[in-house]
Amino acid sequence: MKPVVLVTRKLPDAVEDRLRRDYQPRLNPDDRLYSSDELIAGAAGAAAIVPCHTERLSAEVITRLPDSIRIIANFSVGFDHVDLEAAKGRGIVVTNTPEVLSDATAELTILLMLGAARRASEGERLVRTRQWRDWSPSFMVGTQVTGKRLGIVGLGRVGRVTARRARGFDMEIHYHDLHRLPPIQEEGAVFHPTPEDLLPHCDFLAFHCVATPQTRKMLNAERIALLPDGAIVVNASRGTVIDDEALIAALKSGKVAAAGLDVYNNEPDIHPGYRELPNTFLMPHIGSATRETRDAMGYRALDNLDAFFAGRKPADRVA
Ligand code: 8YV
């Protein structure tokens, strides 16, 4: 008997074809967002769940999952939406999809940097709304990216690709992480043991760290004060790393010249302050949204399922 797999969102066609071939999938062709109750009901008799970050598998939800569930194979690299301790407590294996989305997310990060620095949002609006009437040497002047210092919080897989792409703009890379990386991974990036050490070196600041209680509101008012005046902040990790009120105040005062954001607290109902500001470049959590990457994420989630049901340790086990 092929194991029953609850798939919470519509996945790429090729991934769903493979699911149909190897499993008895419960698909969601309308891509409707399930409530926790619907998810729990849909999991009845299933051996596995393939969720996205849009499903919150809190301790409460995991406690209520049917006993049949043995693995949660996430279609995401981030797993902050899953309570790992609760899963461990119930003997449920949890996996993620690392590596395959590093390029796409790094590309998006570069877009955020360029979009924020060159005032892409303002410019686009002017053209689209027919308000672009003139040109002058002082019109739409932004910040140059080339040759600037980029500080990266979290020089993991995505952070290292962003650093590599940023070197194409002759940027000088600085980073903070829990530990200094070996030189082969640093590729010349300058390590700073604390965020406080890093921030004064950041003309641009990019977040690529994991959402944990320790990184929550990491960018707060005190730390923003340590940035050079006119710094640019970008975030393609998780919204929780930013104190929204503090960043919005800094964007208003000009302390932070611009922000490029793809992730937010309380998505998609984000802090309204971001929408009102001209100096924000805002994307709707699309870091990994390329055809190639979404296929690869699906295959990676299925590789983890295949390994698990073949009695092997899934490569990307996080709990
Ligand atoms: C995904 C992401 O689109 O993988 C992640 O952690 O944040 C995104 O790139 C999303 O999580 C898919 O579930």
PDB file of N, CA and C in Angstrom, residues 114-120 122 137-145 148 204 230 232 257-258:
ATOM      1  N   LEU A 114      18.863  46.463  -4.818  1.00  0.00           N
ATOM      2  CA  LEU A 114      18.823  47.398  -5.945  1.00  0.00           C
ATOM      3  C   LEU A 114      17.521  48.198  -5.937  1.00  0.00           C
ATOM      4  N   GLY A 115      16.426  47.503  -5.668  1.00  0.00           N
ATOM      5  CA  GLY A 115      15.122  48.177  -5.678  1.00  0.00           C
ATOM      6  C   GLY A 115      15.038  49.254  -4.624  1.00  0.00           C
ATOM      7  N   ALA A 116      15.561  48.941  -3.428  1.00  0.00           N
ATOM      8  CA  ALA A 116      15.527  49.940  -2.351  1.00  0.00           C
ATOM      9  C   ALA A 116      16.496  51.080  -2.660  1.00  0.00           C
ATOM     10  N   ALA A 117      17.698  50.726  -3.101  1.00  0.00           N
ATOM     11  CA  ALA A 117      18.733  51.751  -3.307  1.00  0.00           C
ATOM     12  C   ALA A 117      18.371  52.689  -4.447  1.00  0.00           C
ATOM     13  N   ARG A 118      17.742  52.151  -5.500  1.00  0.00           N
ATOM     14  CA  ARG A 118      17.482  52.962  -6.680  1.00  0.00           C
ATOM     15  C   ARG A 118      16.030  53.427  -6.770  1.00  0.00           C
ATOM     16  N   ARG A 119      15.326  53.294  -5.651  1.00  0.00           N
ATOM     17  CA  ARG A 119      13.967  53.844  -5.504  1.00  0.00           C
ATOM     18  C   ARG A 119      13.008  53.276  -6.556  1.00  0.00           C
ATOM     19  N   ALA A 120      13.119  51.968  -6.763  1.00  0.00           N
ATOM     20  CA  ALA A 120      12.368  51.319  -7.842  1.00  0.00           C
ATOM     21  C   ALA A 120      10.863  51.441  -7.652  1.00  0.00           C
ATOM     22  N   GLU A 122       9.113  53.848  -6.110  1.00  0.00           N
ATOM     23  CA  GLU A 122       8.676  55.211  -6.458  1.00  0.00           C
ATOM     24  C   GLU A 122       8.683  55.418  -7.966  1.00  0.00           C
ATOM     25  N   PRO A 137      18.589  66.736 -13.133  1.00  0.00           N
ATOM     26  CA  PRO A 137      19.736  66.054 -12.495  1.00  0.00           C
ATOM     27  C   PRO A 137      19.416  65.608 -11.069  1.00  0.00           C
ATOM     28  N   SER A 138      18.442  66.205 -10.449  1.00  0.00           N
ATOM     29  CA  SER A 138      18.138  65.820  -9.065  1.00  0.00           C
ATOM     30  C   SER A 138      16.938  64.873  -8.970  1.00  0.00           C
ATOM     31  N   PHE A 139      16.466  64.439 -10.132  1.00  0.00           N
ATOM     32  CA  PHE A 139      15.246  63.612 -10.169  1.00  0.00           C
ATOM     33  C   PHE A 139      15.561  62.167  -9.778  1.00  0.00           C
ATOM     34  N   MET A 140      14.867  61.647  -8.787  1.00  0.00           N
ATOM     35  CA  MET A 140      14.943  60.233  -8.417  1.00  0.00           C
ATOM     36  C   MET A 140      16.367  59.753  -8.120  1.00  0.00           C
ATOM     37  N   VAL A 141      17.132  60.599  -7.473  1.00  0.00           N
ATOM     38  CA  VAL A 141      18.517  60.214  -7.174  1.00  0.00           C
ATOM     39  C   VAL A 141      18.527  59.247  -5.990  1.00  0.00           C
ATOM     40  N   GLY A 142      19.185  58.134  -6.152  1.00  0.00           N
ATOM     41  CA  GLY A 142      19.239  57.123  -5.098  1.00  0.00           C
ATOM     42  C   GLY A 142      20.655  56.891  -4.603  1.00  0.00           C
ATOM     43  N   THR A 143      20.860  55.697  -4.090  1.00  0.00           N
ATOM     44  CA  THR A 143      22.149  55.326  -3.497  1.00  0.00           C
ATOM     45  C   THR A 143      22.832  54.317  -4.404  1.00  0.00           C
ATOM     46  N   GLN A 144      24.121  54.500  -4.625  1.00  0.00           N
ATOM     47  CA  GLN A 144      24.854  53.526  -5.446  1.00  0.00           C
ATOM     48  C   GLN A 144      25.166  52.273  -4.627  1.00  0.00           C
ATOM     49  N   VAL A 145      25.075  51.135  -5.271  1.00  0.00           N
ATOM     50  CA  VAL A 145      25.360  49.860  -4.606  1.00  0.00           C
ATOM     51  C   VAL A 145      26.834  49.492  -4.758  1.00  0.00           C
ATOM     52  N   LYS A 148      30.046  49.334  -2.146  1.00  0.00           N
ATOM     53  CA  LYS A 148      29.649  49.599  -0.759  1.00  0.00           C
ATOM     54  C   LYS A 148      29.895  48.379   0.131  1.00  0.00           C
ATOM     55  N   PHE A 204      24.862  48.545   3.588  1.00  0.00           N
ATOM     56  CA  PHE A 204      23.679  47.718   3.330  1.00  0.00           C
ATOM     57  C   PHE A 204      23.681  46.621   4.385  1.00  0.00           C
ATOM     58  N   GLY A 230      21.867  56.721   6.703  1.00  0.00           N
ATOM     59  CA  GLY A 230      21.511  56.457   5.301  1.00  0.00           C
ATOM     60  C   GLY A 230      21.736  55.020   4.871  1.00  0.00           C
ATOM     61  N   ILE A 232      20.924  51.044   4.155  1.00  0.00           N
ATOM     62  CA  ILE A 232      19.772  50.404   3.516  1.00  0.00           C
ATOM     63  C   ILE A 232      19.625  49.003   4.098  1.00  0.00           C
ATOM     64  N   ALA A 257      17.924  54.915   4.928  1.00  0.00           N
ATOM     65  CA  ALA A 257      17.488  55.595   3.689  1.00  0.00           C
ATOM     66  C   ALA A 257      16.357  54.844   3.013  1.00  0.00           C
ATOM     67  N   ALA A 258      16.422  53.510   3.046  1.00  0.00           N
ATOM     68  CA  ALA A 258      15.399  52.724   2.342  1.00  0.00           C
ATOM     69  C   ALA A 258      15.435  51.295   2.871  1.00  0.00           C
TER      70      ALA A 258
END
